[in-house]
mmCIF file of N, CA and C in Angstrom:
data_model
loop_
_atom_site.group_PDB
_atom_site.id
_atom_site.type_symbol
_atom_site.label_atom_id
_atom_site.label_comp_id
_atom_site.label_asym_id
_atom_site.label_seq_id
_atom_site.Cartn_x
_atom_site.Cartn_y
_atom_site.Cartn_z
ATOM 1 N N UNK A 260 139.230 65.489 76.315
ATOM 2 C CA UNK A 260 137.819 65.521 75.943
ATOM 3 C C UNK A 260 136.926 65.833 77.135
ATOM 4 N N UNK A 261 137.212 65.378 78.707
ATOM 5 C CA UNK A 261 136.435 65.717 79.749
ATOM 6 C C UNK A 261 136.651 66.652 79.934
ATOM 7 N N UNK A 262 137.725 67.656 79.433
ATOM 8 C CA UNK A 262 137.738 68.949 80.263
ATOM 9 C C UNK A 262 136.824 69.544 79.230
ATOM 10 N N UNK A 263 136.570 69.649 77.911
ATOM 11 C CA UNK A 263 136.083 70.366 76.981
ATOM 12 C C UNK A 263 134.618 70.155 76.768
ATOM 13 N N UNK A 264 134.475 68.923 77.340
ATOM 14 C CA UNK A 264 132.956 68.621 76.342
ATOM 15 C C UNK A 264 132.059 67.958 77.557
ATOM 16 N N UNK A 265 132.430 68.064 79.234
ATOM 17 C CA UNK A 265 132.290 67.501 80.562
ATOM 18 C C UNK A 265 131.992 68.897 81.336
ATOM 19 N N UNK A 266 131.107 68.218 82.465
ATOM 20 C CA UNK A 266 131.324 69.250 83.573
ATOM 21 C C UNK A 266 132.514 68.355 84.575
ATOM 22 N N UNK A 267 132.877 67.647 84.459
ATOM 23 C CA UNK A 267 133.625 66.564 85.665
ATOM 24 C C UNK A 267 134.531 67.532 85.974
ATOM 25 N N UNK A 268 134.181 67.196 87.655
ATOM 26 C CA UNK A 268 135.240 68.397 88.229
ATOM 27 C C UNK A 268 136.439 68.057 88.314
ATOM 28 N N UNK A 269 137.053 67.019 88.236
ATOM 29 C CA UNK A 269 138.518 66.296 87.943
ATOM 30 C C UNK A 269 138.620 65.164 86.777
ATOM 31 N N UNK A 270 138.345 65.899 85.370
ATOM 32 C CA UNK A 270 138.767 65.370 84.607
ATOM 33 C C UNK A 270 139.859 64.228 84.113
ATOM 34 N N UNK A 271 140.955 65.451 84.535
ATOM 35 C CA UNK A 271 142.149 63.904 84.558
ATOM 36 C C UNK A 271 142.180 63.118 85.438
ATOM 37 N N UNK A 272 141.364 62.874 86.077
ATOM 38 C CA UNK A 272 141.679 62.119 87.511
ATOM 39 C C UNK A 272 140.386 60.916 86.746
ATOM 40 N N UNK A 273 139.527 61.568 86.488
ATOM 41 C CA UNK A 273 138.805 60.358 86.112
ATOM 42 C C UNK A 273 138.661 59.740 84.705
ATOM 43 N N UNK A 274 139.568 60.393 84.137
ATOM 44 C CA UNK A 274 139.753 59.691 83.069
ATOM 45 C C UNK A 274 141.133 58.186 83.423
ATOM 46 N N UNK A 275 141.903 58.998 83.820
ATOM 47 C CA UNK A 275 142.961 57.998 84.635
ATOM 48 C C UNK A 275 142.466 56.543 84.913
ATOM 49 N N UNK A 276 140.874 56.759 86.024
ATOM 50 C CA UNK A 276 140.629 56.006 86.642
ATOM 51 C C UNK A 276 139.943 55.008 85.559
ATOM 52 N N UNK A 277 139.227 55.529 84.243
ATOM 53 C CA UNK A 277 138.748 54.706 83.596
ATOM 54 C C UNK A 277 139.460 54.206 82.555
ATOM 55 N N UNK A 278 140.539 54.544 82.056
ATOM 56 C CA UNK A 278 141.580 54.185 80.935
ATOM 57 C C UNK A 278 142.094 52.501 81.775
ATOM 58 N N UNK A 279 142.673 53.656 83.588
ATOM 59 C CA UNK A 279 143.144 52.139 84.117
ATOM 60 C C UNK A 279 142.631 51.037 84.170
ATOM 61 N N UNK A 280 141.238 51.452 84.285
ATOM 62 C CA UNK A 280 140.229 49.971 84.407
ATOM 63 C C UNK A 280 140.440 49.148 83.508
ATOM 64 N N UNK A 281 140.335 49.879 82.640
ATOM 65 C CA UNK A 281 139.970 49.388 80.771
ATOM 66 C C UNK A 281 141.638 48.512 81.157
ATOM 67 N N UNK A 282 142.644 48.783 81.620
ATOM 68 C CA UNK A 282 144.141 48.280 80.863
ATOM 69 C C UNK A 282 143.927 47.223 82.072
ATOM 70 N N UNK A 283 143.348 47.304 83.457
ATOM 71 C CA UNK A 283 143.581 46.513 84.412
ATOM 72 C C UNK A 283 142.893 45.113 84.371
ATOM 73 N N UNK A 284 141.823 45.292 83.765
ATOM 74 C CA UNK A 284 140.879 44.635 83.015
ATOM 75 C C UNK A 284 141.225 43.416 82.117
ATOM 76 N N UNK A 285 142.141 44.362 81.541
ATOM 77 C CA UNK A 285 142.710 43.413 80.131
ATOM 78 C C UNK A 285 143.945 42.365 80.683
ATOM 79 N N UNK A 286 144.951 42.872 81.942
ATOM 80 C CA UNK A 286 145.679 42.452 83.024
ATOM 81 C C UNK A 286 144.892 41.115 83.303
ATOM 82 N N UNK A 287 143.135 41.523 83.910
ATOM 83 C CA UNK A 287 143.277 40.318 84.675
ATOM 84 C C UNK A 287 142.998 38.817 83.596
ATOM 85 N N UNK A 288 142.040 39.535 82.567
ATOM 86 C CA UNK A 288 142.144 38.480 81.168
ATOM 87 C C UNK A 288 143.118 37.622 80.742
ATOM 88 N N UNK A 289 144.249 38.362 81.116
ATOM 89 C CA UNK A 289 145.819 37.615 80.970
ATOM 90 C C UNK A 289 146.352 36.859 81.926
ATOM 91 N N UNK A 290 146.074 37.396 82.967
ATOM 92 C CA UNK A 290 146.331 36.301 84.234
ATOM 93 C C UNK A 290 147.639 36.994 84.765
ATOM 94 N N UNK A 291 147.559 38.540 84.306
ATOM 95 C CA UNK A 291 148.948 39.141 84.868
ATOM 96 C C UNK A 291 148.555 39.756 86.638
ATOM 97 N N UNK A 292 149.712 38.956 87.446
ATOM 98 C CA UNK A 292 149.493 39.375 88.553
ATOM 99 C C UNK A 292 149.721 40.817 89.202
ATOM 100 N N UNK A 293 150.177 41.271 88.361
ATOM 101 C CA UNK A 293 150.038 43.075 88.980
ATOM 102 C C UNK A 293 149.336 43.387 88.484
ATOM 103 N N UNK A 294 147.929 43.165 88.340
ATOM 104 C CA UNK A 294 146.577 43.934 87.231
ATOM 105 C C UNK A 294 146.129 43.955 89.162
ATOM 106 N N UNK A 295 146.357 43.086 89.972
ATOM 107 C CA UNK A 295 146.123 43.645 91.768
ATOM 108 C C UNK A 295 146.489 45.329 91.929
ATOM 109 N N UNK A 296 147.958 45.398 91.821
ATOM 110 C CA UNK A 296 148.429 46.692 91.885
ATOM 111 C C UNK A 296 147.597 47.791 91.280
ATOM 112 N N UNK A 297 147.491 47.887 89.779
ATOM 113 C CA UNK A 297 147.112 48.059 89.086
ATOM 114 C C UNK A 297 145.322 48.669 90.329
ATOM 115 N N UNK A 298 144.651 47.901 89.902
ATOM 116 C CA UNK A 298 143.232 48.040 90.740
ATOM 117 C C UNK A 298 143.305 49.021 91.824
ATOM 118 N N UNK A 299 144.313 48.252 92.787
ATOM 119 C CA UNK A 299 144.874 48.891 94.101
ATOM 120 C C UNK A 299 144.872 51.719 93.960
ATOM 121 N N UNK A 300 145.926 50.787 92.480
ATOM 122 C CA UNK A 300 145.804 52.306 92.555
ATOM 123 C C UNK A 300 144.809 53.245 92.229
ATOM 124 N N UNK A 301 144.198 52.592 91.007
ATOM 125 C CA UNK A 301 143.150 52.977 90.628
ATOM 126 C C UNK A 301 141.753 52.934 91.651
ATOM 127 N N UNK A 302 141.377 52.387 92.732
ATOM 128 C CA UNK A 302 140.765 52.442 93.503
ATOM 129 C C UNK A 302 140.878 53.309 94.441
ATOM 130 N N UNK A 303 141.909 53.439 94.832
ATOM 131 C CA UNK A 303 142.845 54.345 96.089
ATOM 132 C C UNK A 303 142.393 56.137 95.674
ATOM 133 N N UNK A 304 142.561 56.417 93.899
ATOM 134 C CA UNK A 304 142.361 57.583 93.202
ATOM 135 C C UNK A 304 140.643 57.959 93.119
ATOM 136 N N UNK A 305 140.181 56.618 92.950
ATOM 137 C CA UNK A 305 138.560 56.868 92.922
ATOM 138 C C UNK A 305 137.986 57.133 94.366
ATOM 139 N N UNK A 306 138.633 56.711 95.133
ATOM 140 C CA UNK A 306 138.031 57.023 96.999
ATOM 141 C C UNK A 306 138.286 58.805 96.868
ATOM 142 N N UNK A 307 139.144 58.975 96.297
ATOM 143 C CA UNK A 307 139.816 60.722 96.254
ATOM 144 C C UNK A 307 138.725 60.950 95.803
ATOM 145 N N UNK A 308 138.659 60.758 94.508
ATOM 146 C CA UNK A 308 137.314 61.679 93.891
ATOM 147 C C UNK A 308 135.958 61.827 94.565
ATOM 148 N N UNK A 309 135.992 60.477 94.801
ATOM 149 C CA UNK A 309 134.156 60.180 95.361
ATOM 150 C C UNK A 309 134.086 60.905 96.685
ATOM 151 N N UNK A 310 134.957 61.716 97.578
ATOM 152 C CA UNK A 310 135.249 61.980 98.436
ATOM 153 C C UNK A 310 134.957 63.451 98.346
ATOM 154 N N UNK A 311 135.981 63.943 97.299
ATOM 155 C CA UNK A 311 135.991 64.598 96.909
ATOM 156 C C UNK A 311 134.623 65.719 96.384
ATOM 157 N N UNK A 312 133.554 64.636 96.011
ATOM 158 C CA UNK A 312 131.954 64.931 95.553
ATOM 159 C C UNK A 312 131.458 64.508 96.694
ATOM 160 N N UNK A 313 131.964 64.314 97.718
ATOM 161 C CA UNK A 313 130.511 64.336 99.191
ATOM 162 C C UNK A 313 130.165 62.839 98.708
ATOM 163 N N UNK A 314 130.612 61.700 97.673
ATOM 164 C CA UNK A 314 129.818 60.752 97.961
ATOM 165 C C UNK A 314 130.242 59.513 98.910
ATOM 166 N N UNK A 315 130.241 59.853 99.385
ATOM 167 C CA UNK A 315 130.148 59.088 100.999
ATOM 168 C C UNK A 315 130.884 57.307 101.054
ATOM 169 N N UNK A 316 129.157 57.011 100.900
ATOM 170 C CA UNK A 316 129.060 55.291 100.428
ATOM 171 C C UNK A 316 129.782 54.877 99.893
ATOM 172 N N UNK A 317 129.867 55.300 98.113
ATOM 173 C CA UNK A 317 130.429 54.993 97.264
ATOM 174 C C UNK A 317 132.240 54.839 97.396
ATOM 175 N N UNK A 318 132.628 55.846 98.142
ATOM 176 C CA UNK A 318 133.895 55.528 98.595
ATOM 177 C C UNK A 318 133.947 54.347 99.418
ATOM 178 N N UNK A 319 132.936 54.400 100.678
ATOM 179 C CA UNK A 319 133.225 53.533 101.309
ATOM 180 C C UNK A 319 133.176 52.072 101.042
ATOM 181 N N UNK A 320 132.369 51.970 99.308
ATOM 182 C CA UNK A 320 132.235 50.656 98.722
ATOM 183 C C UNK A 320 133.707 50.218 98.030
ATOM 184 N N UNK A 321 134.749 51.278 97.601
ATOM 185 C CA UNK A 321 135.872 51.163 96.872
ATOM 186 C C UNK A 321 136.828 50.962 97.898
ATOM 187 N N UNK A 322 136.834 51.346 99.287
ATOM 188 C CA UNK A 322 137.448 51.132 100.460
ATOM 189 C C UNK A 322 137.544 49.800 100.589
ATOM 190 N N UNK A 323 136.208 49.179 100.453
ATOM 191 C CA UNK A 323 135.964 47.571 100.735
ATOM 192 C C UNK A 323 136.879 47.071 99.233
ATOM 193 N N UNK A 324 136.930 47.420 98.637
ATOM 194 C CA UNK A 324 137.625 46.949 97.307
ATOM 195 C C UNK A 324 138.891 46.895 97.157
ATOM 196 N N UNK A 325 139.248 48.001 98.274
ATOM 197 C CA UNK A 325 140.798 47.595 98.538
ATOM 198 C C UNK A 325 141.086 46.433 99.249
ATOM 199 N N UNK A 326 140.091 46.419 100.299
ATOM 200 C CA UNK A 326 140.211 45.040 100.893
ATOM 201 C C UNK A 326 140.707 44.063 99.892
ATOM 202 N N UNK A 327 139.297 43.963 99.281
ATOM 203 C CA UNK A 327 139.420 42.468 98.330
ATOM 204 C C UNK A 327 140.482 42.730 97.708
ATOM 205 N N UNK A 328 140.981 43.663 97.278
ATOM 206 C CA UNK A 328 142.432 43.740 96.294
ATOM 207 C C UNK A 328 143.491 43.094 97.044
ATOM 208 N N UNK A 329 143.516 43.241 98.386
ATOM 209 C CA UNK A 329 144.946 42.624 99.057
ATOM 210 C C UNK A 329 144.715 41.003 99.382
ATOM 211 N N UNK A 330 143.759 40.659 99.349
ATOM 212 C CA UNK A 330 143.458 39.352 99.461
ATOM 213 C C UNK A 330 143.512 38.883 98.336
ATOM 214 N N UNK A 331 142.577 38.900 96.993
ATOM 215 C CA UNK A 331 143.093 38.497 95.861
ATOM 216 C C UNK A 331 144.518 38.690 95.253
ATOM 217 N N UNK A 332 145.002 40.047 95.614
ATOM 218 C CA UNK A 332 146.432 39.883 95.389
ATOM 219 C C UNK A 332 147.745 37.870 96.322
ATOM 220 N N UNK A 333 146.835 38.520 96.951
ATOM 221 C CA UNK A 333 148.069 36.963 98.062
ATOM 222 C C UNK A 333 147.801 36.078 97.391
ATOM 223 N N UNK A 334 146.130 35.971 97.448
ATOM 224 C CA UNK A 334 145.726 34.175 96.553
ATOM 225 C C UNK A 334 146.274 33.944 95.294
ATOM 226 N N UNK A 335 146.184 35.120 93.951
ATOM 227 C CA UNK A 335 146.856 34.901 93.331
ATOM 228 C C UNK A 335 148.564 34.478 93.333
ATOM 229 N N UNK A 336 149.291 35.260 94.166
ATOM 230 C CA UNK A 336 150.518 35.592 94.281
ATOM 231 C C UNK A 336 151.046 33.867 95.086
ATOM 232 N N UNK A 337 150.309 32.919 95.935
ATOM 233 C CA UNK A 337 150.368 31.894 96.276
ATOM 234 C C UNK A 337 149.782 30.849 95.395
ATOM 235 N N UNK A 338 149.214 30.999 94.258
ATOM 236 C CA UNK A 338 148.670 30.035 93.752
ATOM 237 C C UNK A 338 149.699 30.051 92.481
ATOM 238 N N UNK A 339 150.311 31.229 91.901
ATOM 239 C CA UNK A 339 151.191 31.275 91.072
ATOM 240 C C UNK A 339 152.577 30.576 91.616
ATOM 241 N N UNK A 340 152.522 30.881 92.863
ATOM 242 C CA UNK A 340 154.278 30.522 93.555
ATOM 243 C C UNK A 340 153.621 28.386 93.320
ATOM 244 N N UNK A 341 152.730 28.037 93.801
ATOM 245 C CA UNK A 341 152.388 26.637 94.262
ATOM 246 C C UNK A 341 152.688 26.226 92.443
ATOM 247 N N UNK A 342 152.245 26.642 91.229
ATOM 248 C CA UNK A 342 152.384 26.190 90.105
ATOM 249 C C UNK A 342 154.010 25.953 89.518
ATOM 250 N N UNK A 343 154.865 27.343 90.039
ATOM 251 C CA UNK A 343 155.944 27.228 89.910
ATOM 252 C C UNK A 343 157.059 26.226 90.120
ATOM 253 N N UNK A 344 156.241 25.593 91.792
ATOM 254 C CA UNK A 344 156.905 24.899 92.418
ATOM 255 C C UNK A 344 157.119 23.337 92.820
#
């Protein structure tokens, strides 16, 4: 539908990025710990694009988001191991 009815200059790329949200989303609702991963990639693909369009900032705000992704990844990933145990 973005290639047909869009000007988006990487259609599949950003549709990708918003399908993933939508499923990563639903991940973290569940309390599934790879909805981290999940984010991780989908963030990593949106720095491409936004990059990709000269927008600068905006990458550099999803950059910071990787951050938080590897940190919320551990806390989760230690708070799940501490319940287990």
């Amino acid at each position: 539908l973005l290639t047909r009815y869009s000007s988006a200059a990487l259609p599949f790329l950003d549709s990708f990025t918003t399908w993933g949200a939508i499923v990563a989303t639903w991940m973290v609702a569940r309390k599934i710990l790879e909805n981290w991963i999940y984010w991780f990639v989908i963030d990593a693909v949106s720095i491409y694009l936004y990059l990709s369009r000269d927008l600068y900032f905006t990458a550099a705000l999803f950059a910071a988001y990787l951050v938080m992704i590897v940190i919320g990844y551990r806390s989760w990933r230690a708070s799940m191991t501490e319940k287990t145990a």
